[in-house]
């Protein structure tokens, strides 16, 4: 556990930098975490982040790469948007813990 | 980040049963999900996973597979393998593990490179036309090793 300062706000994160309290999340924090990952958020990134929020709100589960594709995010595009680990990084930016799924 | 992190894997898929192919595909896909560079090399019956005529007809082995927990003679009843396969695919689908054809496409879209083994291609008299479009090239073992420089090689 640690505290990080994103967009001027103190945020609780775990050892790998994933937010532990989603209620602290805001769009500004998302921008700051993305910047740390070397990502500048565009509308396409927000599309993915919004899907993550939707799925967590309705199913309490992060979407898989396959379910993201069914929701209109092509796999190739997903890897372009979040290079080096799309679900992990999208999840971090969206303010959730590291996904625990193998697929 | 911890030191000694795996940066590159080469996964060999050598078996043609459902339970032989999926571990290779899941390992390859999982590597890409972690940002690890990945290649898949299909050899022997593992090549069925990328052979157009066979890739969507892959079955679980119900004979000679003690882990199935059913006597071999029951496993040999016509339709048993198809039934076990259907059940397993259904369970996997619920976990968002796609059928083989779709999985191969997903893995390729994820940036993993797919190759077929030359010895097997020669042995089974296959050509690039027999493979799904995601297969990039037919490689010799030597080329496979060259391409795997610096990678962990995983044989399944």
PDB file of C-alpha atoms in Angstrom:
ATOM      1  CA  UNK A   1       0.000   0.000   0.000  1.00  0.00           C
ATOM      2  CA  UNK A   2       1.167   3.470  -0.811  1.00  0.00           C
ATOM      3  CA  UNK A   3      -0.176   6.903  -1.476  1.00  0.00           C
ATOM      4  CA  UNK A   4       0.417   8.634  -4.784  1.00  0.00           C
ATOM      5  CA  UNK A   5      -0.386  12.146  -5.805  1.00  0.00           C
ATOM      6  CA  UNK A   6      -2.284  12.352  -9.087  1.00  0.00           C
ATOM      7  CA  UNK A   7      -3.741  15.601 -10.376  1.00  0.00           C
ATOM      8  CA  UNK A   8      -3.084  17.156  -6.991  1.00  0.00           C
ATOM      9  CA  UNK A   9      -5.077  14.497  -5.132  1.00  0.00           C
ATOM     10  CA  UNK A  10      -3.681  11.851  -2.792  1.00  0.00           C
ATOM     11  CA  UNK A  11      -4.706   8.423  -4.054  1.00  0.00           C
ATOM     12  CA  UNK A  12      -4.338   5.014  -2.385  1.00  0.00           C
ATOM     13  CA  UNK A  13      -2.535   2.508  -4.604  1.00  0.00           C
ATOM     14  CA  UNK A  14      -1.176  -1.023  -4.194  1.00  0.00           C
ATOM     15  CA  UNK A  15       2.462  -2.086  -4.707  1.00  0.00           C
ATOM     16  CA  UNK A  16       2.031  -2.128  -8.468  1.00  0.00           C
ATOM     17  CA  UNK A  17       0.366   1.260  -8.659  1.00  0.00           C
ATOM     18  CA  UNK A  18      -3.240   0.120  -9.067  1.00  0.00           C
ATOM     19  CA  UNK A  19      -5.839   2.192  -7.237  1.00  0.00           C
ATOM     20  CA  UNK A  20      -7.299   0.370  -4.259  1.00  0.00           C
ATOM     21  CA  UNK A  21     -10.265   2.692  -3.755  1.00  0.00           C
ATOM     22  CA  UNK A  22     -12.189   3.301  -6.946  1.00  0.00           C
ATOM     23  CA  UNK A  23     -14.325   5.987  -5.300  1.00  0.00           C
ATOM     24  CA  UNK A  24     -11.234   8.239  -5.403  1.00  0.00           C
ATOM     25  CA  UNK A  25     -11.027   7.949  -9.204  1.00  0.00           C
ATOM     26  CA  UNK A  26     -11.662  10.936 -11.462  1.00  0.00           C
ATOM     27  CA  UNK A  27     -11.000  11.756 -15.097  1.00  0.00           C
ATOM     28  CA  UNK A  28      -8.073  13.960 -14.080  1.00  0.00           C
ATOM     29  CA  UNK A  29      -6.533  11.085 -12.151  1.00  0.00           C
ATOM     30  CA  UNK A  30      -7.024   8.837 -15.190  1.00  0.00           C
ATOM     31  CA  UNK A  31      -5.118  11.364 -17.339  1.00  0.00           C
ATOM     32  CA  UNK A  32      -2.286  11.457 -14.791  1.00  0.00           C
ATOM     33  CA  UNK A  33      -2.009   7.654 -14.470  1.00  0.00           C
ATOM     34  CA  UNK A  34      -2.146   7.311 -18.263  1.00  0.00           C
ATOM     35  CA  UNK A  35       0.640   9.880 -18.610  1.00  0.00           C
ATOM     36  CA  UNK A  36       2.716   7.790 -16.227  1.00  0.00           C
ATOM     37  CA  UNK A  37       2.144   4.817 -18.566  1.00  0.00           C
ATOM     38  CA  UNK A  38       3.185   7.001 -21.498  1.00  0.00           C
ATOM     39  CA  UNK A  39      -0.352   7.201 -22.862  1.00  0.00           C
ATOM     40  CA  UNK A  40      -2.212  10.346 -23.887  1.00  0.00           C
ATOM     41  CA  UNK A  41      -5.913   9.612 -23.567  1.00  0.00           C
ATOM     42  CA  UNK A  42      -8.014  10.031 -26.718  1.00  0.00           C
ATOM     43  CA  UNK A  43     -11.705   9.379 -27.375  1.00  0.00           C
ATOM     44  CA  UNK A  44     -10.830   5.771 -28.253  1.00  0.00           C
ATOM     45  CA  UNK A  45      -9.145   5.306 -24.882  1.00  0.00           C
ATOM     46  CA  UNK A  46     -12.181   6.762 -23.154  1.00  0.00           C
ATOM     47  CA  UNK A  47     -14.407   4.336 -25.039  1.00  0.00           C
ATOM     48  CA  UNK A  48     -12.460   1.465 -23.429  1.00  0.00           C
ATOM     49  CA  UNK A  49     -12.378   3.100 -19.987  1.00  0.00           C
ATOM     50  CA  UNK A  50     -16.129   3.696 -20.114  1.00  0.00           C
ATOM     51  CA  UNK A  51     -16.744   0.045 -21.028  1.00  0.00           C
ATOM     52  CA  UNK A  52     -14.638  -0.991 -18.029  1.00  0.00           C
ATOM     53  CA  UNK A  53     -16.696   1.244 -15.754  1.00  0.00           C
ATOM     54  CA  UNK A  54     -19.961  -0.069 -17.227  1.00  0.00           C
ATOM     55  CA  UNK A  55     -18.948  -3.696 -16.787  1.00  0.00           C
ATOM     56  CA  UNK A  56     -17.717  -3.175 -13.259  1.00  0.00           C
ATOM     57  CA  UNK A  57     -20.911  -1.341 -12.346  1.00  0.00           C
ATOM     58  CA  UNK A  58     -23.213  -3.927 -13.876  1.00  0.00           C
ATOM     59  CA  UNK A  59     -21.292  -7.213 -13.594  1.00  0.00           C
ATOM     60  CA  UNK A  60     -18.619  -6.409 -11.018  1.00  0.00           C
ATOM     61  CA  UNK A  61     -16.156  -7.911 -13.455  1.00  0.00           C
ATOM     62  CA  UNK A  62     -13.579  -6.422 -15.810  1.00  0.00           C
ATOM     63  CA  UNK A  63     -14.165  -7.234 -19.476  1.00  0.00           C
ATOM     64  CA  UNK A  64     -11.870  -9.690 -21.260  1.00  0.00           C
ATOM     65  CA  UNK A  65     -10.203  -8.913 -24.583  1.00  0.00           C
ATOM     66  CA  UNK A  66     -12.850 -11.084 -26.218  1.00  0.00           C
ATOM     67  CA  UNK A  67     -15.754  -9.282 -24.598  1.00  0.00           C
ATOM     68  CA  UNK A  68     -14.227  -5.907 -25.482  1.00  0.00           C
ATOM     69  CA  UNK A  69     -14.162  -7.029 -29.103  1.00  0.00           C
ATOM     70  CA  UNK A  70     -17.840  -7.956 -28.905  1.00  0.00           C
ATOM     71  CA  UNK A  71     -18.475  -4.455 -27.544  1.00  0.00           C
ATOM     72  CA  UNK A  72     -16.774  -2.886 -30.555  1.00  0.00           C
ATOM     73  CA  UNK A  73     -13.111  -2.606 -29.546  1.00  0.00           C
ATOM     74  CA  UNK A  74     -11.013  -4.536 -32.082  1.00  0.00           C
ATOM     75  CA  UNK A  75      -8.166  -6.473 -30.481  1.00  0.00           C
ATOM     76  CA  UNK A  76      -5.504  -4.870 -32.696  1.00  0.00           C
ATOM     77  CA  UNK A  77      -6.778  -1.422 -31.776  1.00  0.00           C
ATOM     78  CA  UNK A  78      -6.842  -2.312 -28.087  1.00  0.00           C
ATOM     79  CA  UNK A  79      -3.154  -3.241 -28.191  1.00  0.00           C
ATOM     80  CA  UNK A  80      -2.386  -0.003 -30.026  1.00  0.00           C
ATOM     81  CA  UNK A  81      -4.262   2.043 -27.441  1.00  0.00           C
ATOM     82  CA  UNK A  82      -2.664   0.389 -24.425  1.00  0.00           C
ATOM     83  CA  UNK A  83       0.649  -1.051 -25.594  1.00  0.00           C
ATOM     84  CA  UNK A  84       2.429  -3.550 -23.387  1.00  0.00           C
ATOM     85  CA  UNK A  85      -0.591  -5.062 -21.687  1.00  0.00           C
ATOM     86  CA  UNK A  86      -3.968  -3.694 -22.725  1.00  0.00           C
ATOM     87  CA  UNK A  87      -6.332  -5.013 -20.051  1.00  0.00           C
ATOM     88  CA  UNK A  88      -3.847  -4.369 -17.274  1.00  0.00           C
ATOM     89  CA  UNK A  89      -3.133  -0.811 -18.334  1.00  0.00           C
ATOM     90  CA  UNK A  90      -6.726   0.066 -19.170  1.00  0.00           C
ATOM     91  CA  UNK A  91      -7.717  -1.273 -15.791  1.00  0.00           C
ATOM     92  CA  UNK A  92      -5.076   0.798 -14.017  1.00  0.00           C
ATOM     93  CA  UNK A  93      -6.112   3.966 -15.838  1.00  0.00           C
ATOM     94  CA  UNK A  94      -9.773   3.252 -15.109  1.00  0.00           C
ATOM     95  CA  UNK A  95      -8.966   3.053 -11.415  1.00  0.00           C
ATOM     96  CA  UNK A  96      -9.305  -0.665 -10.772  1.00  0.00           C
ATOM     97  CA  UNK A  97      -7.036  -3.380  -9.396  1.00  0.00           C
ATOM     98  CA  UNK A  98      -4.932  -5.498 -11.722  1.00  0.00           C
ATOM     99  CA  UNK A  99      -7.203  -7.985 -13.507  1.00  0.00           C
ATOM    100  CA  UNK A 100      -6.912 -11.559 -12.270  1.00  0.00           C
ATOM    101  CA  UNK A 101      -8.026 -13.296 -15.477  1.00  0.00           C
ATOM    102  CA  UNK A 102      -5.807 -15.514 -17.671  1.00  0.00           C
ATOM    103  CA  UNK A 103      -7.597 -14.507 -20.852  1.00  0.00           C
TER     104      UNK A 103
ATOM    105  CA  UNK B   1       9.597  -3.828 -11.908  1.00  0.00           C
ATOM    106  CA  UNK B   2      11.413  -6.951 -10.766  1.00  0.00           C
ATOM    107  CA  UNK B   3      14.663  -7.785 -12.470  1.00  0.00           C
ATOM    108  CA  UNK B   4      14.847 -10.798 -14.723  1.00  0.00           C
ATOM    109  CA  UNK B   5      11.397 -10.207 -16.142  1.00  0.00           C
ATOM    110  CA  UNK B   6      10.562 -12.458 -19.113  1.00  0.00           C
ATOM    111  CA  UNK B   7      10.652 -10.357 -22.278  1.00  0.00           C
ATOM    112  CA  UNK B   8      10.169 -12.901 -25.037  1.00  0.00           C
ATOM    113  CA  UNK B   9       8.688 -16.395 -25.381  1.00  0.00           C
ATOM    114  CA  UNK B  10       8.584 -18.963 -28.168  1.00  0.00           C
ATOM    115  CA  UNK B  11       5.860 -21.493 -27.646  1.00  0.00           C
ATOM    116  CA  UNK B  12       5.855 -24.820 -29.470  1.00  0.00           C
ATOM    117  CA  UNK B  13       2.447 -26.442 -29.949  1.00  0.00           C
ATOM    118  CA  UNK B  14       3.016 -30.118 -30.800  1.00  0.00           C
ATOM    119  CA  UNK B  15      -0.230 -31.865 -29.909  1.00  0.00           C
ATOM    120  CA  UNK B  16      -3.463 -31.914 -31.871  1.00  0.00           C
ATOM    121  CA  UNK B  17      -6.052 -32.607 -29.193  1.00  0.00           C
ATOM    122  CA  UNK B  18      -8.131 -29.863 -27.612  1.00  0.00           C
ATOM    123  CA  UNK B  19      -6.286 -30.282 -24.318  1.00  0.00           C
ATOM    124  CA  UNK B  20      -3.006 -30.250 -26.207  1.00  0.00           C
ATOM    125  CA  UNK B  21      -3.656 -27.059 -28.162  1.00  0.00           C
ATOM    126  CA  UNK B  22      -5.347 -24.762 -25.641  1.00  0.00           C
ATOM    127  CA  UNK B  23      -2.466 -24.519 -23.154  1.00  0.00           C
ATOM    128  CA  UNK B  24      -0.186 -23.269 -25.943  1.00  0.00           C
ATOM    129  CA  UNK B  25      -2.753 -20.717 -27.093  1.00  0.00           C
ATOM    130  CA  UNK B  26      -3.511 -19.505 -23.580  1.00  0.00           C
ATOM    131  CA  UNK B  27       0.202 -19.171 -22.800  1.00  0.00           C
ATOM    132  CA  UNK B  28       0.796 -17.213 -26.022  1.00  0.00           C
ATOM    133  CA  UNK B  29      -2.174 -14.926 -25.520  1.00  0.00           C
ATOM    134  CA  UNK B  30      -1.298 -14.443 -21.857  1.00  0.00           C
ATOM    135  CA  UNK B  31       2.229 -13.443 -22.828  1.00  0.00           C
ATOM    136  CA  UNK B  32       0.926 -10.715 -25.108  1.00  0.00           C
ATOM    137  CA  UNK B  33      -1.463  -9.535 -22.393  1.00  0.00           C
ATOM    138  CA  UNK B  34       1.601  -8.998 -20.192  1.00  0.00           C
ATOM    139  CA  UNK B  35       3.452  -7.143 -22.918  1.00  0.00           C
ATOM    140  CA  UNK B  36       5.776 -10.089 -23.576  1.00  0.00           C
ATOM    141  CA  UNK B  37       6.890 -10.644 -27.172  1.00  0.00           C
ATOM    142  CA  UNK B  38       5.502 -14.012 -28.317  1.00  0.00           C
ATOM    143  CA  UNK B  39       5.788 -16.465 -31.193  1.00  0.00           C
ATOM    144  CA  UNK B  40       3.866 -19.689 -31.697  1.00  0.00           C
ATOM    145  CA  UNK B  41       5.446 -22.537 -33.607  1.00  0.00           C
ATOM    146  CA  UNK B  42       3.100 -25.338 -34.692  1.00  0.00           C
ATOM    147  CA  UNK B  43       4.555 -28.768 -35.270  1.00  0.00           C
ATOM    148  CA  UNK B  44       3.299 -32.321 -35.817  1.00  0.00           C
ATOM    149  CA  UNK B  45      -0.375 -32.681 -34.940  1.00  0.00           C
ATOM    150  CA  UNK B  46      -0.272 -29.325 -33.182  1.00  0.00           C
ATOM    151  CA  UNK B  47      -0.400 -27.935 -36.698  1.00  0.00           C
ATOM    152  CA  UNK B  48      -4.081 -28.904 -36.866  1.00  0.00           C
ATOM    153  CA  UNK B  49      -4.706 -25.757 -34.809  1.00  0.00           C
ATOM    154  CA  UNK B  50      -3.827 -23.617 -37.835  1.00  0.00           C
ATOM    155  CA  UNK B  51      -4.886 -25.978 -40.637  1.00  0.00           C
ATOM    156  CA  UNK B  52      -8.068 -24.562 -42.168  1.00  0.00           C
ATOM    157  CA  UNK B  53      -9.789 -27.927 -42.641  1.00  0.00           C
ATOM    158  CA  UNK B  54      -9.078 -29.091 -39.112  1.00  0.00           C
ATOM    159  CA  UNK B  55      -8.842 -26.130 -36.769  1.00  0.00           C
ATOM    160  CA  UNK B  56     -12.532 -26.001 -35.928  1.00  0.00           C
ATOM    161  CA  UNK B  57     -12.887 -29.756 -35.515  1.00  0.00           C
ATOM    162  CA  UNK B  58     -10.352 -30.264 -32.723  1.00  0.00           C
ATOM    163  CA  UNK B  59     -11.530 -32.749 -30.088  1.00  0.00           C
ATOM    164  CA  UNK B  60     -10.738 -33.800 -26.536  1.00  0.00           C
ATOM    165  CA  UNK B  61      -9.074 -37.218 -26.296  1.00  0.00           C
ATOM    166  CA  UNK B  62     -11.447 -39.491 -24.375  1.00  0.00           C
ATOM    167  CA  UNK B  63      -9.377 -42.603 -25.069  1.00  0.00           C
ATOM    168  CA  UNK B  64      -5.966 -43.102 -23.504  1.00  0.00           C
ATOM    169  CA  UNK B  65      -6.506 -40.056 -21.334  1.00  0.00           C
ATOM    170  CA  UNK B  66      -6.544 -41.214 -17.699  1.00  0.00           C
ATOM    171  CA  UNK B  67      -7.274 -37.711 -16.453  1.00  0.00           C
ATOM    172  CA  UNK B  68     -10.737 -37.900 -18.046  1.00  0.00           C
ATOM    173  CA  UNK B  69     -11.723 -40.268 -15.262  1.00  0.00           C
ATOM    174  CA  UNK B  70     -13.723 -42.571 -17.511  1.00  0.00           C
ATOM    175  CA  UNK B  71     -12.742 -46.110 -18.590  1.00  0.00           C
ATOM    176  CA  UNK B  72     -11.146 -46.268 -22.015  1.00  0.00           C
ATOM    177  CA  UNK B  73     -13.908 -48.499 -23.404  1.00  0.00           C
ATOM    178  CA  UNK B  74     -16.513 -45.871 -22.485  1.00  0.00           C
ATOM    179  CA  UNK B  75     -14.342 -43.178 -24.016  1.00  0.00           C
ATOM    180  CA  UNK B  76     -14.295 -45.241 -27.201  1.00  0.00           C
ATOM    181  CA  UNK B  77     -18.094 -45.212 -27.628  1.00  0.00           C
ATOM    182  CA  UNK B  78     -18.904 -43.241 -30.806  1.00  0.00           C
ATOM    183  CA  UNK B  79     -19.766 -39.666 -29.977  1.00  0.00           C
ATOM    184  CA  UNK B  80     -18.042 -39.608 -26.567  1.00  0.00           C
ATOM    185  CA  UNK B  81     -15.191 -37.413 -27.717  1.00  0.00           C
ATOM    186  CA  UNK B  82     -17.586 -35.053 -29.495  1.00  0.00           C
ATOM    187  CA  UNK B  83     -19.732 -34.819 -26.389  1.00  0.00           C
ATOM    188  CA  UNK B  84     -16.796 -34.188 -24.049  1.00  0.00           C
ATOM    189  CA  UNK B  85     -15.521 -31.568 -26.492  1.00  0.00           C
ATOM    190  CA  UNK B  86     -18.876 -29.804 -26.616  1.00  0.00           C
ATOM    191  CA  UNK B  87     -19.071 -29.698 -22.841  1.00  0.00           C
ATOM    192  CA  UNK B  88     -15.555 -28.377 -22.493  1.00  0.00           C
ATOM    193  CA  UNK B  89     -15.985 -25.720 -25.174  1.00  0.00           C
ATOM    194  CA  UNK B  90     -19.165 -24.540 -23.514  1.00  0.00           C
ATOM    195  CA  UNK B  91     -17.428 -24.149 -20.163  1.00  0.00           C
ATOM    196  CA  UNK B  92     -14.537 -22.325 -21.809  1.00  0.00           C
ATOM    197  CA  UNK B  93     -16.855 -20.056 -23.763  1.00  0.00           C
ATOM    198  CA  UNK B  94     -18.433 -18.935 -20.497  1.00  0.00           C
ATOM    199  CA  UNK B  95     -14.942 -17.934 -19.335  1.00  0.00           C
ATOM    200  CA  UNK B  96     -14.404 -16.030 -22.593  1.00  0.00           C
ATOM    201  CA  UNK B  97     -11.860 -18.547 -23.869  1.00  0.00           C
ATOM    202  CA  UNK B  98     -12.730 -18.523 -27.579  1.00  0.00           C
ATOM    203  CA  UNK B  99     -13.000 -21.497 -29.954  1.00  0.00           C
ATOM    204  CA  UNK B 100      -9.696 -22.278 -31.674  1.00  0.00           C
ATOM    205  CA  UNK B 101     -10.310 -20.359 -34.921  1.00  0.00           C
ATOM    206  CA  UNK B 102     -11.333 -17.211 -33.088  1.00  0.00           C
ATOM    207  CA  UNK B 103      -8.527 -17.640 -30.551  1.00  0.00           C
ATOM    208  CA  UNK B 104      -5.899 -17.872 -33.312  1.00  0.00           C
ATOM    209  CA  UNK B 105      -7.246 -14.634 -34.803  1.00  0.00           C
ATOM    210  CA  UNK B 106      -7.219 -12.935 -31.396  1.00  0.00           C
ATOM    211  CA  UNK B 107      -3.651 -14.050 -30.678  1.00  0.00           C
ATOM    212  CA  UNK B 108      -2.483 -12.843 -34.071  1.00  0.00           C
ATOM    213  CA  UNK B 109      -4.270  -9.500 -33.583  1.00  0.00           C
ATOM    214  CA  UNK B 110      -2.500  -9.275 -30.225  1.00  0.00           C
ATOM    215  CA  UNK B 111       0.796  -9.232 -32.108  1.00  0.00           C
ATOM    216  CA  UNK B 112       1.938 -12.825 -31.603  1.00  0.00           C
ATOM    217  CA  UNK B 113       3.563 -14.303 -34.697  1.00  0.00           C
ATOM    218  CA  UNK B 114       2.492 -17.746 -35.910  1.00  0.00           C
ATOM    219  CA  UNK B 115       4.708 -20.224 -37.741  1.00  0.00           C
ATOM    220  CA  UNK B 116       4.420 -23.750 -39.103  1.00  0.00           C
ATOM    221  CA  UNK B 117       7.175 -26.356 -38.893  1.00  0.00           C
ATOM    222  CA  UNK B 118       8.807 -27.297 -42.185  1.00  0.00           C
ATOM    223  CA  UNK B 119       9.424 -30.956 -41.322  1.00  0.00           C
ATOM    224  CA  UNK B 120       5.720 -31.456 -40.611  1.00  0.00           C
ATOM    225  CA  UNK B 121       4.653 -29.498 -43.687  1.00  0.00           C
ATOM    226  CA  UNK B 122       6.845 -31.792 -45.816  1.00  0.00           C
ATOM    227  CA  UNK B 123       5.693 -34.910 -44.018  1.00  0.00           C
ATOM    228  CA  UNK B 124       1.976 -34.175 -44.363  1.00  0.00           C
ATOM    229  CA  UNK B 125       2.464 -32.636 -47.835  1.00  0.00           C
ATOM    230  CA  UNK B 126       0.944 -29.317 -46.837  1.00  0.00           C
ATOM    231  CA  UNK B 127       1.411 -25.836 -48.286  1.00  0.00           C
ATOM    232  CA  UNK B 128       0.719 -22.283 -47.074  1.00  0.00           C
ATOM    233  CA  UNK B 129      -2.732 -22.579 -48.726  1.00  0.00           C
ATOM    234  CA  UNK B 130      -3.713 -25.177 -46.141  1.00  0.00           C
ATOM    235  CA  UNK B 131      -3.153 -22.763 -43.275  1.00  0.00           C
ATOM    236  CA  UNK B 132      -5.297 -19.992 -41.870  1.00  0.00           C
ATOM    237  CA  UNK B 133      -4.098 -16.519 -42.960  1.00  0.00           C
ATOM    238  CA  UNK B 134      -2.540 -15.788 -39.555  1.00  0.00           C
ATOM    239  CA  UNK B 135       0.303 -18.222 -40.256  1.00  0.00           C
ATOM    240  CA  UNK B 136       3.154 -16.030 -41.378  1.00  0.00           C
ATOM    241  CA  UNK B 137       5.691 -18.509 -42.631  1.00  0.00           C
ATOM    242  CA  UNK B 138       6.926 -22.085 -42.695  1.00  0.00           C
ATOM    243  CA  UNK B 139      10.148 -22.326 -40.677  1.00  0.00           C
ATOM    244  CA  UNK B 140      12.930 -24.865 -40.345  1.00  0.00           C
ATOM    245  CA  UNK B 141      14.011 -25.771 -36.826  1.00  0.00           C
ATOM    246  CA  UNK B 142      17.134 -23.691 -37.369  1.00  0.00           C
ATOM    247  CA  UNK B 143      15.100 -20.640 -38.331  1.00  0.00           C
ATOM    248  CA  UNK B 144      12.908 -21.199 -35.312  1.00  0.00           C
ATOM    249  CA  UNK B 145      15.922 -21.161 -33.003  1.00  0.00           C
ATOM    250  CA  UNK B 146      17.329 -18.072 -34.715  1.00  0.00           C
ATOM    251  CA  UNK B 147      14.031 -16.306 -34.256  1.00  0.00           C
ATOM    252  CA  UNK B 148      13.867 -17.406 -30.625  1.00  0.00           C
ATOM    253  CA  UNK B 149      17.184 -15.770 -29.681  1.00  0.00           C
ATOM    254  CA  UNK B 150      16.795 -14.341 -26.208  1.00  0.00           C
ATOM    255  CA  UNK B 151      13.417 -16.039 -25.713  1.00  0.00           C
ATOM    256  CA  UNK B 152      12.198 -18.629 -23.264  1.00  0.00           C
ATOM    257  CA  UNK B 153      11.208 -21.683 -25.298  1.00  0.00           C
ATOM    258  CA  UNK B 154       8.088 -23.412 -24.020  1.00  0.00           C
ATOM    259  CA  UNK B 155       7.243 -26.836 -25.425  1.00  0.00           C
ATOM    260  CA  UNK B 156       3.672 -28.042 -25.113  1.00  0.00           C
TER     261      UNK B 156
END
